[in-house]
Coordinates of C-alpha atoms in Angstrom, one line a residue:
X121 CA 46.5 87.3 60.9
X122 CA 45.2 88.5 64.3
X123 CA 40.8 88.8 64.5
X124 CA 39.3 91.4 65.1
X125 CA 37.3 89.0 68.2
X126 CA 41.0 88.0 69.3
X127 CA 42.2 91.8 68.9
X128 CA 39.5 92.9 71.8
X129 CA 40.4 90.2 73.9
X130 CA 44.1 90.4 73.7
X131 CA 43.2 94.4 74.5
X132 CA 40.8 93.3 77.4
X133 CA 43.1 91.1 78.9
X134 CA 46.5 93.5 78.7
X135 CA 43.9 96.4 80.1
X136 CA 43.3 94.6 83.4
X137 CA 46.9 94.6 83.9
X138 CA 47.4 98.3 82.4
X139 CA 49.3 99.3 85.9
X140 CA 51.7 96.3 85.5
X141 CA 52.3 97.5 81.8
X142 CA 53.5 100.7 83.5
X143 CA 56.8 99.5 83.1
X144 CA 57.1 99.1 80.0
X145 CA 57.4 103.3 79.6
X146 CA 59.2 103.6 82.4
X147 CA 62.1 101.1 81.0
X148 CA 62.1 102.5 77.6
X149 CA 61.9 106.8 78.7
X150 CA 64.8 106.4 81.0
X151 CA 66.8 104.2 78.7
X152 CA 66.1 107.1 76.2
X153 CA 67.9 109.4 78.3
X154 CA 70.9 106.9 79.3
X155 CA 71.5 106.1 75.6
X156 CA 71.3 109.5 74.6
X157 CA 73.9 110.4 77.1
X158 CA 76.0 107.6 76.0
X159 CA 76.1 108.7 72.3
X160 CA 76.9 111.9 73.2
X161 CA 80.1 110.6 74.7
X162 CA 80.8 108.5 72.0
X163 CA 79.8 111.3 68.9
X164 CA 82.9 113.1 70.9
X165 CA 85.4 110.2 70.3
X166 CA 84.6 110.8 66.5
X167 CA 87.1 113.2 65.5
X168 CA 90.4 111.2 63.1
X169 CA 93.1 113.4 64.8
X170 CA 94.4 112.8 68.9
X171 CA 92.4 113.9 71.6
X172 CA 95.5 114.6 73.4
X173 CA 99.0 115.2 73.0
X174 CA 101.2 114.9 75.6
X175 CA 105.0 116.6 74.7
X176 CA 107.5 115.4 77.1
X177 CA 111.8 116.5 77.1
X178 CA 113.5 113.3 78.6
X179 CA 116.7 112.5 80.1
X180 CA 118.5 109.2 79.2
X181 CA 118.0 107.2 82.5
X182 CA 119.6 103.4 83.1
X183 CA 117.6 100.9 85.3
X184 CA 118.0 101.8 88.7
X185 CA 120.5 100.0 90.9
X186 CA 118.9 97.7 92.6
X187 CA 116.2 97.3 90.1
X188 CA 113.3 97.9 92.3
X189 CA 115.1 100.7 94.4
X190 CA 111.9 102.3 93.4
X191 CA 108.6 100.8 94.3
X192 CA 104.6 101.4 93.4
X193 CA 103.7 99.0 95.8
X194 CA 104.0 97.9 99.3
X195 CA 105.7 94.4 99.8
X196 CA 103.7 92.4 102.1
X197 CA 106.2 92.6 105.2
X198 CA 105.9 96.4 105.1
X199 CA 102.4 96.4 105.4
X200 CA 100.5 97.3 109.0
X201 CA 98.0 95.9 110.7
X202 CA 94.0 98.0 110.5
X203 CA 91.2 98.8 108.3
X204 CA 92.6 101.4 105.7
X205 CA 88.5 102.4 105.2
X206 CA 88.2 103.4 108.8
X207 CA 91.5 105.9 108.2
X208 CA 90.3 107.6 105.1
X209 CA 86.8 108.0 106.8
X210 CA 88.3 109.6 109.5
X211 CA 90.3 112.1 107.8
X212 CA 86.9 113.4 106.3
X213 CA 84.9 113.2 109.4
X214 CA 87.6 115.3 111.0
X215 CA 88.0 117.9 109.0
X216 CA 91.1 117.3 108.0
X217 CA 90.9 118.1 103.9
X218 CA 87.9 120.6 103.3
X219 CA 90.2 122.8 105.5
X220 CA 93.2 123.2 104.0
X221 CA 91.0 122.8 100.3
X222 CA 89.3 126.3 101.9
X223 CA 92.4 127.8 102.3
X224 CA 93.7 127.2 99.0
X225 CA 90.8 128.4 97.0
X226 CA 90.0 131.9 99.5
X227 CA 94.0 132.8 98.8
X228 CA 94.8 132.0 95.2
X229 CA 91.1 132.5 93.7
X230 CA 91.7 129.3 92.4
X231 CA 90.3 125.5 92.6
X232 CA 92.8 123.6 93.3
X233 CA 91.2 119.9 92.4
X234 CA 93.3 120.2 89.0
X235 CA 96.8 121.9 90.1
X236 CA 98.5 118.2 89.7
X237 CA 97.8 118.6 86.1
X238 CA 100.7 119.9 84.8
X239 CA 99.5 120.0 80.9
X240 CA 96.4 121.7 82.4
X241 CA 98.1 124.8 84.9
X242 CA 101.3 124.8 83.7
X243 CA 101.4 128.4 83.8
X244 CA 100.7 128.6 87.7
X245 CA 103.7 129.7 89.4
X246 CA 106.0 126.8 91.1
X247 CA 105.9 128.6 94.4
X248 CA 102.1 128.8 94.1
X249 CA 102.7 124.8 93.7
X250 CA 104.9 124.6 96.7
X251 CA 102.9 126.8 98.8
X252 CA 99.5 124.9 98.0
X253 CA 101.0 121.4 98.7
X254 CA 102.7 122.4 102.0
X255 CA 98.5 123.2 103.1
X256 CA 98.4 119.8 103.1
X257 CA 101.2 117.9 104.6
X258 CA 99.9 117.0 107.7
X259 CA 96.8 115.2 106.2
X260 CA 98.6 113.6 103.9
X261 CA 101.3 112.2 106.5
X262 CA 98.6 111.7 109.5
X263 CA 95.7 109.9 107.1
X264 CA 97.0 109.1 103.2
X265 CA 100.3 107.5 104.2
X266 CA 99.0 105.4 107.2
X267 CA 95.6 104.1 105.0
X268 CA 97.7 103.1 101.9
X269 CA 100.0 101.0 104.1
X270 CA 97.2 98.9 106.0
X271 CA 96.7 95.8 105.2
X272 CA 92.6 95.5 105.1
X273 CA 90.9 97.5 103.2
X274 CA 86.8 97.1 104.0
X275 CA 83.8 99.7 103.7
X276 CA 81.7 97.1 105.0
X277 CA 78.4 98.4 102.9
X278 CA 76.3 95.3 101.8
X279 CA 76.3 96.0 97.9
X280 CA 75.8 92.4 97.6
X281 CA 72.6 92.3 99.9
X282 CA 70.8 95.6 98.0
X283 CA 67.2 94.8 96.3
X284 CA 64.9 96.7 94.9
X285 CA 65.1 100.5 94.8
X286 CA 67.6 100.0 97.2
X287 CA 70.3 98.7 94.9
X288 CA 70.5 101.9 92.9
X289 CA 69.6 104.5 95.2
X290 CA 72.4 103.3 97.9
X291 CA 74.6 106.2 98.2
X292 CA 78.4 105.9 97.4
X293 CA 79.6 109.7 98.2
X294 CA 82.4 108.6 100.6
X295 CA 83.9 107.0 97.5
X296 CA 83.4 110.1 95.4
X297 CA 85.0 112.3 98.5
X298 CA 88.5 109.9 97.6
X299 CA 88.8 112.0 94.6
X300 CA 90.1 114.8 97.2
X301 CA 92.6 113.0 98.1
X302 CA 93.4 111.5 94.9
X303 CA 93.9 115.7 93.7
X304 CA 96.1 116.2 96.8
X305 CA 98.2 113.3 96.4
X306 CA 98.7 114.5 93.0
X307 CA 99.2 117.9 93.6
X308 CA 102.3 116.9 96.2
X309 CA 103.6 114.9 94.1
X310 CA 103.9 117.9 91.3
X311 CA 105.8 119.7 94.4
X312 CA 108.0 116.9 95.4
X313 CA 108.7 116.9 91.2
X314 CA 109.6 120.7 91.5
X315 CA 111.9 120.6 94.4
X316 CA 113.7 117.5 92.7
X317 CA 112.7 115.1 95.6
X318 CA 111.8 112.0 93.4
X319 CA 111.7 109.3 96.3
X320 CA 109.1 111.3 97.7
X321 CA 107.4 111.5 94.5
X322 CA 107.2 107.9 93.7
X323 CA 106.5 107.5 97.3
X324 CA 103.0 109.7 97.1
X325 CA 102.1 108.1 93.3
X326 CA 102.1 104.7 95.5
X327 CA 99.9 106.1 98.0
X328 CA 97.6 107.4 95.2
X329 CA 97.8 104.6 93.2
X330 CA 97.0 102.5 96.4
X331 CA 94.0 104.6 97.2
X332 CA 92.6 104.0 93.7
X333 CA 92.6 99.9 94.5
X334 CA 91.2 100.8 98.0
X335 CA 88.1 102.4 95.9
X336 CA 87.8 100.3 93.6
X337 CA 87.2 96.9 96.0
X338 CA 83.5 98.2 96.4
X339 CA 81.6 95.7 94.0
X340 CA 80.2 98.8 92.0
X341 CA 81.1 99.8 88.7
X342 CA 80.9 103.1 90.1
X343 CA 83.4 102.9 92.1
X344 CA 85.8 101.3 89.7
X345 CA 85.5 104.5 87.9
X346 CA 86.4 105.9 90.5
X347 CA 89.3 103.8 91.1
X348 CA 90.2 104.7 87.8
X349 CA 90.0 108.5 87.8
X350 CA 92.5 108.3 90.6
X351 CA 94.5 106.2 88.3
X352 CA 94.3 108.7 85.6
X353 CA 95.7 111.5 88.0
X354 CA 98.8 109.1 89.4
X355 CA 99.8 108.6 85.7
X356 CA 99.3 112.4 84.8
X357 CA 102.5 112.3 88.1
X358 CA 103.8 110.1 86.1
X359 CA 104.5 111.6 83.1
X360 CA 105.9 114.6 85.7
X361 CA 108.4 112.4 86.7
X362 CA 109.5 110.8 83.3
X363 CA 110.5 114.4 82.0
X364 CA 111.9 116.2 84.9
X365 CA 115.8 116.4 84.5
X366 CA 117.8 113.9 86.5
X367 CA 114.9 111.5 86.9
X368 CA 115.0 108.3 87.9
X369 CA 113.7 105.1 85.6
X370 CA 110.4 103.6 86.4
X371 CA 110.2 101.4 83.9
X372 CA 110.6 98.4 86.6
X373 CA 108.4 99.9 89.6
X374 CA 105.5 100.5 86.8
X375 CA 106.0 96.6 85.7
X376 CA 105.6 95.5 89.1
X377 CA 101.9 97.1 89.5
X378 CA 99.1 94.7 89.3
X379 CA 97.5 94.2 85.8
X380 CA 94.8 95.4 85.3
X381 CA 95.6 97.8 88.3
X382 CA 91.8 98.2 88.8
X383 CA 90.0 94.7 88.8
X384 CA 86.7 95.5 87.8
X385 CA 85.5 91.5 87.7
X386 CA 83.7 91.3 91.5
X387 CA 82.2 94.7 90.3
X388 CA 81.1 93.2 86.8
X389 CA 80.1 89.5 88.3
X390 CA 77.5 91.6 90.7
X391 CA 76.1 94.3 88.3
X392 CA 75.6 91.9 85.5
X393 CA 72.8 90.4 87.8
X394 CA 71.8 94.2 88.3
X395 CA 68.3 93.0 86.5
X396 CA 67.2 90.5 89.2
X397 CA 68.6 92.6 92.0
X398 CA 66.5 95.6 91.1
X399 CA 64.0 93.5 90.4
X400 CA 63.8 90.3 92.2
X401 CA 60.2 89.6 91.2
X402 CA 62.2 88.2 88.4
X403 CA 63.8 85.6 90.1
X404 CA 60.2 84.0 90.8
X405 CA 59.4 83.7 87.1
X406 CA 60.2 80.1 87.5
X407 CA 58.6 78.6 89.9
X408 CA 54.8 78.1 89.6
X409 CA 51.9 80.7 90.2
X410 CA 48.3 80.9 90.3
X411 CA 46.9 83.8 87.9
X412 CA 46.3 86.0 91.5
X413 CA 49.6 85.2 92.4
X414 CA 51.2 86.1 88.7
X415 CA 49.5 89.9 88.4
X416 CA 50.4 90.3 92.2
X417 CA 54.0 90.0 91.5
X418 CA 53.7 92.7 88.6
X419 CA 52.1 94.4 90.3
X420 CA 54.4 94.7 92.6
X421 CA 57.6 95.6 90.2
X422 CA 54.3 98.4 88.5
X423 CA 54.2 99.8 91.7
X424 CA 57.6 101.1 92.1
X425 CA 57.9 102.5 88.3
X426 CA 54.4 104.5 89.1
X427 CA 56.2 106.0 92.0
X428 CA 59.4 106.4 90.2
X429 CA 61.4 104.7 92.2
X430 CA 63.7 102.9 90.6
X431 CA 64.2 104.6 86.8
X432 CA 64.3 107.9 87.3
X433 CA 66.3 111.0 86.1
X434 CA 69.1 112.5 87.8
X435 CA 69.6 116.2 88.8
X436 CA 71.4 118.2 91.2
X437 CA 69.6 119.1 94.5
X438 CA 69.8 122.8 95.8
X439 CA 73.3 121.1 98.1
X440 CA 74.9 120.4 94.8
X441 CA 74.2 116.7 95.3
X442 CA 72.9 114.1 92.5
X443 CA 69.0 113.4 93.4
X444 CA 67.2 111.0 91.5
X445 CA 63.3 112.9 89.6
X446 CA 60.7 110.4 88.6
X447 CA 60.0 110.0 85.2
X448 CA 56.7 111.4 84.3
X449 CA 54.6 108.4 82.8
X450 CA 51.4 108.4 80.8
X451 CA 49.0 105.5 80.8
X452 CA 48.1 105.5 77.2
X453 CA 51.0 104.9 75.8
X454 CA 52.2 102.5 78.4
X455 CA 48.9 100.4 77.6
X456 CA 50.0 100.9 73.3
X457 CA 53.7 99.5 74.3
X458 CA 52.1 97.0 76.4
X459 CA 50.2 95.2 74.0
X460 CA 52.8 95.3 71.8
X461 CA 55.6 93.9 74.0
X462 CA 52.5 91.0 75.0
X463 CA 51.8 90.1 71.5
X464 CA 55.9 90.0 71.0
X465 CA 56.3 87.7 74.4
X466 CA 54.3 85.0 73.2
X467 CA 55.7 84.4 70.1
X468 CA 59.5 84.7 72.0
X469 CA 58.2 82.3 74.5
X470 CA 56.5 79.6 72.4
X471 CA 60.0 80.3 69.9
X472 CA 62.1 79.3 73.2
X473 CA 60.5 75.8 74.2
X474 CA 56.8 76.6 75.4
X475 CA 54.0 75.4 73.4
X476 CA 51.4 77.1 71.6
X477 CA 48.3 76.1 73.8
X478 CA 51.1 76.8 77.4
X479 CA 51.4 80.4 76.3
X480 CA 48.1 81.2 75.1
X481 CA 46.5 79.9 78.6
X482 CA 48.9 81.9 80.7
X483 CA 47.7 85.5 82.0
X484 CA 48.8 88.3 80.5
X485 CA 51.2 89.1 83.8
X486 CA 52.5 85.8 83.9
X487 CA 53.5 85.6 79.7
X488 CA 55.2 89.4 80.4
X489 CA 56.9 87.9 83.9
X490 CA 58.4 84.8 82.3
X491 CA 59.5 87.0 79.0
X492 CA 61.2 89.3 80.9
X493 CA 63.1 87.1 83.6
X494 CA 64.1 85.1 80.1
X495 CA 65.2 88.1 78.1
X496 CA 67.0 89.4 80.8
X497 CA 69.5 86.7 81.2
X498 CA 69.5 85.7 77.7
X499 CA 70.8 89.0 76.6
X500 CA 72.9 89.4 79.6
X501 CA 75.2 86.3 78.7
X502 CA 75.1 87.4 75.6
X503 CA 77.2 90.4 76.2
X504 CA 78.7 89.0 79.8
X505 CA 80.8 86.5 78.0
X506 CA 82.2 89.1 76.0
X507 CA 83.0 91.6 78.3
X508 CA 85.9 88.8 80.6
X509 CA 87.2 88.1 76.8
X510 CA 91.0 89.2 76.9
X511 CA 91.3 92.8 75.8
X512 CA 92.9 91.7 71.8
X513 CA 90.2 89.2 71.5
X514 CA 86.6 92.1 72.6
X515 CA 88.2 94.6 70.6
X516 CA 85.7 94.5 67.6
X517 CA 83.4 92.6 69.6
X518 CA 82.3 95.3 72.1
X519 CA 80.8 97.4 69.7
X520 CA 79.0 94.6 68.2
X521 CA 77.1 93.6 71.6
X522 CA 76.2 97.4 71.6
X523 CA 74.5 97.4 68.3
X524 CA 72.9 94.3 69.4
X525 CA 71.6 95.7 72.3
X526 CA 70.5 99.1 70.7
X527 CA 68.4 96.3 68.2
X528 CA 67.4 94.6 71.2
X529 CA 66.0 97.5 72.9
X530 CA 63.9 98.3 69.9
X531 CA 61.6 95.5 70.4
X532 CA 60.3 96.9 73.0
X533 CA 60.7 93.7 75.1
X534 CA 60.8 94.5 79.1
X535 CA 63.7 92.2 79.4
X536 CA 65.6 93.5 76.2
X537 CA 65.2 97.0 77.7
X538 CA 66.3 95.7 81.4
X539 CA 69.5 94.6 80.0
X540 CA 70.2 97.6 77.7
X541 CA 70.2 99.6 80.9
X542 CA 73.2 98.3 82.2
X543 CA 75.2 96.7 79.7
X544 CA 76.2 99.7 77.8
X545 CA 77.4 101.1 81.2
X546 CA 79.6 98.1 81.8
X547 CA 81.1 98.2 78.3
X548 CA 81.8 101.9 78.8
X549 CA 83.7 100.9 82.2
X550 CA 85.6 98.0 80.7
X551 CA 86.9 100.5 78.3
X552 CA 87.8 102.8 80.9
X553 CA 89.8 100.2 82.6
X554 CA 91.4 99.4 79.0
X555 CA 92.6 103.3 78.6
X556 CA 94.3 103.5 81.8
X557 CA 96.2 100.0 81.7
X558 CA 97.4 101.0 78.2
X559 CA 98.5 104.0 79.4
X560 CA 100.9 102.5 81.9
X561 CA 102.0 100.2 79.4
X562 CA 102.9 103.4 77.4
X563 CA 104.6 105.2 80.2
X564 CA 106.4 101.3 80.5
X565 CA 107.9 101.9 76.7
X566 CA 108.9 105.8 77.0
X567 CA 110.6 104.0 80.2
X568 CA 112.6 101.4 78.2
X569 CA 113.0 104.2 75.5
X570 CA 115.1 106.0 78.1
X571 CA 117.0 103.3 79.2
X572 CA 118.3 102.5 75.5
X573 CA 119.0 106.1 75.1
X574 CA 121.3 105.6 78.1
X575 CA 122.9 102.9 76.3
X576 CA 123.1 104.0 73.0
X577 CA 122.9 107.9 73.3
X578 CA 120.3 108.3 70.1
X579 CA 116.8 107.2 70.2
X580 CA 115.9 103.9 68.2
X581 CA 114.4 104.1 65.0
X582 CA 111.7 101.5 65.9
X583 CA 110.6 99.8 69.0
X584 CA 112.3 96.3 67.9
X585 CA 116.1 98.3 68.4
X586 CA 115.2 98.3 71.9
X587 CA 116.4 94.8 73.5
X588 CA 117.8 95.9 77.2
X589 CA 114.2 95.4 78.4
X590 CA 111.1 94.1 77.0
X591 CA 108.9 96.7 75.2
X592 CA 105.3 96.1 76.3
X593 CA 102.6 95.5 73.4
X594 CA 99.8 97.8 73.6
X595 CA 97.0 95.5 75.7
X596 CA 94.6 96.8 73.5
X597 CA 95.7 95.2 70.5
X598 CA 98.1 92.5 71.7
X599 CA 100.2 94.2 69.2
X600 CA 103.6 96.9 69.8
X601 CA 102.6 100.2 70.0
X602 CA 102.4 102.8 66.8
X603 CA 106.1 104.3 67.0
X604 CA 108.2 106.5 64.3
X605 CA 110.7 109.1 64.5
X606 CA 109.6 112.6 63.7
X607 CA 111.5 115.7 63.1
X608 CA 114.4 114.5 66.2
X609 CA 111.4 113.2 68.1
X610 CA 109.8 110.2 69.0
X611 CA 106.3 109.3 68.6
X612 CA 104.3 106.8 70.3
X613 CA 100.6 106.4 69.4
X614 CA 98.1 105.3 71.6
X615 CA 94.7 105.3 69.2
X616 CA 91.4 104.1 69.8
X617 CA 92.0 100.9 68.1
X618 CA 87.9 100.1 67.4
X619 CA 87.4 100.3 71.2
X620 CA 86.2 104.0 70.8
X621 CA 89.0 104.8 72.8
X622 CA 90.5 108.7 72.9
X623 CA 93.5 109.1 70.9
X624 CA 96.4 109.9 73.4
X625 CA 99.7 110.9 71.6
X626 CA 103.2 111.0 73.4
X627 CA 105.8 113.4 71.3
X628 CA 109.2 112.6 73.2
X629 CA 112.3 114.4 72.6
X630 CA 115.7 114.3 74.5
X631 CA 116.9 116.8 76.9

């Protein structure tokens, strides 16, 4: 039971500091709007049913002879020499795709960005096709097929040296500007589909899938979405190619690509430590201070929420660019939440190690510095160590960490609500990176389906009748895919397996 004597002093003692405790409302009103956003997107993945269903009318296609007549990739000898970063910069600087993106939009009255998508627009004419993706065969053969053959591929920006405000205001609109390319690339390759020219079309889904690994070597996790997006749009080629009439078997090129195709780990590694970055203030919580020293350093990090520079909301500008708003604060509650997160530090830190008569002679600035900094990284591990688990093994965990944090969060403990910032986002992207691997292990098994047709002329009643290749388990599960036969077709299930995945469905039927 807390006096009413040591009540006022506690009070006294956390109002000195009140524009240090500024934080504290900061944290928690833009974590509100984050979390919000993030349930939002997961209430959608609710539904029982699929999300999607993809029907596809297949040939029977053997392995290719040679086996790798076809390839994703570029082997290492065909490589050339350059910086593939300075080539795609280029292409923008000069012009050479808003052009021809003009063009398209002023003549058919319609936005091109989604004509790869053949589920989407598959009632657009084929010569409308044809006559979009000749707009952009110079750019493509000029910048896109040079920069997904070089060898380098560096934007040079520093993500690692970014502090402060700094580390989330840095701009990444070049790497948004690949998703351009990534629509072109997939819009030629739905051409080269058409017209039956399938080297060409493999040949433009490895520039595209290419580009996506270019993107996604920035150490930010957005930029592995990025990377993944473009991934996304190669596949949707993809599953072009697998039904057209005549085509040939991937199954082999598609086994050769890099698993995961996107490696988000550099990306992870660096915004894990997003907390000390954004706040390196933090960092000194370990070392000794004198009291001046302590409330100077929150200051310091109170400074930057009262201006609303680092949590803040984000809205489109009048150019139709992302701009960050400050969040509005209000000193009243921020002093409430701030004696409530103080009371709560103490207890943590005399709980982790620090003695009774320690804490209660610290400052108020320096028991909220050391709580935080140890908060921070305690909960970070926490769900760190789960996130480089193997995908089989983080299934059910994942959403575990996230009802951790959400109860984490509720504490109202600075460092609880520093790592429930960012965590959720990396979960999300890990997942991401999940869907689209899974998917090309998917498109690997419709692959080897075909090639057993070719064999056997009927499709196999299970996946286990199929022994001329191996038929890849689903990496979410470590287990085979969900396969029956349906009505003369096949059916291969790709569910959310407690990952809160969408529910893609593949209904195959022979030609």
């Amino acid at each position: 039971m807390i006096s009413c004597k040591e009540n006022a002093m506690q009070t006294k003692r956390v109002m000195r500091t009140l524009p240090a405790l500024m934080i504290s409302l900061s944290i928690s009103l833009s974590f509100a709007v984050s979390n919000s956003q993030a349930q939002s997107i997961i209430g959608a993945l609710a539904d029982d049913g699929p999300t999607e269903t993809i029907e596809l009318t297949v040939s029977p296609a053997a392995s290719p002879s040679p086996a790798f007549k076809y390839r994703l990739t570029v082997l290492p000898h065909q490589t050339i020499s350059g910086n593939a970063a300075s080539t795609y910069m280029r292409s923008l600087a000069e012009g050479g795709l808003r052009s021809p993106l003009k063009r398209i939009s002023d003549k058919f009255g319609l936005e091109s960005h989604s004509w790869y998508d053949s589920q989407q627009f598959k009632d657009v004419a084929p010569e409308k096709i044809l006559e979009a993706s000749a707009e952009f065969d110079d750019y493509v053969r000029e910048y896109l097929a040079r920069a997904t053959m070089q060898r380098d591929c560096d934007f040079d920006l520093g993500m690692e040296d970014l502090q402060g405000e700094r580390a989330i205001g840095f701009s990444l609109s070049f790497e948004q500007e690949t998703r351009s390319m990534s629509r072109v690339l997939g819009l030629q390759t739905r051409a080269a589909i058409i017209e039956g020219r399938f080297a060409d079309a493999v040949a433009l889904m490895r520039m595209n899938y290419q580009l996506a690994q270019n993107v996604a070597q920035t150490p930010a996790l957005v930029a592995g979405l990025i990377g993944i997006a473009e991934v996304g749009i190669t596949n949707h080629g993809m599953e072009q190619l697998i039904a057209a009439e005549g085509s040939p078997n991937m199954y082999w090129a598609l086994t050769e690509l890099p698993r995961p195709i996107i490696d988000l780990r550099r990306a992870m590694r660096l915004e894990m430590q997003w907390g000390e970055r954004l706040i390196p203030e933090l960092a000194e919580a370990q070392q000794e201070h004198t009291d001046q020293e302590w409330n100077s350093l929150l200051n310091k990090i109170s400074g930057r929420f009262a201006d609303g520079m680092l949590f803040a909301q984000v809205q489109n500008g009048p150019s139709g660019v992302a701009e960050r708003k400050p969040v509005p604060q209000d000193a009243m509650m921020a002093t409430a939440l701030g004696l409530a997160s103080y009371r709560s530090a103490k207890k943590r830190l005399i709980a982790g190690g620090e003695t009774k008569d320690n804490v209660e002679a610290m400052s108020v600035s320096e028991v909220l510095m050391k709580d935080a900094a140890r908060e921070l990284t305690r909960i970070s591990d926490f769900a760190e160590k789960e996130i480089y688990l193997p995908y089989p093994q983080s299934a059910n965990r994942l959403d575990r960490v996230e009802d951790f944090l959400i109860g984490e969060e509720k504490r109202n403990s600075p460092g609880a609500i520093f790592a429930s910032m960012i965590l959720p986002a990396a979960i999300q992207v890990r997942r991401a990176q999940l869907r689209v691997d899974r998917n090309i292990c998917a498109l690997r098994a419709i692959e080897a389906l075909r090639m057993h047709v070719a064999e056997t002329g009927v499709l196999p009643s299970s996946l286990d009748e199929i022994n001329i290749v191996p038929v890849p388990d689903n990496p979410a599960t470590g287990k085979p895919f969900r396969y029956r036969l349906k009505d003369g077709a096949a059916v291969l299930d790709l569910p959310r397996d407690g990952l809160n995945l969408y529910w893609k469905r593949y209904v195959i039927r022979l030609r």
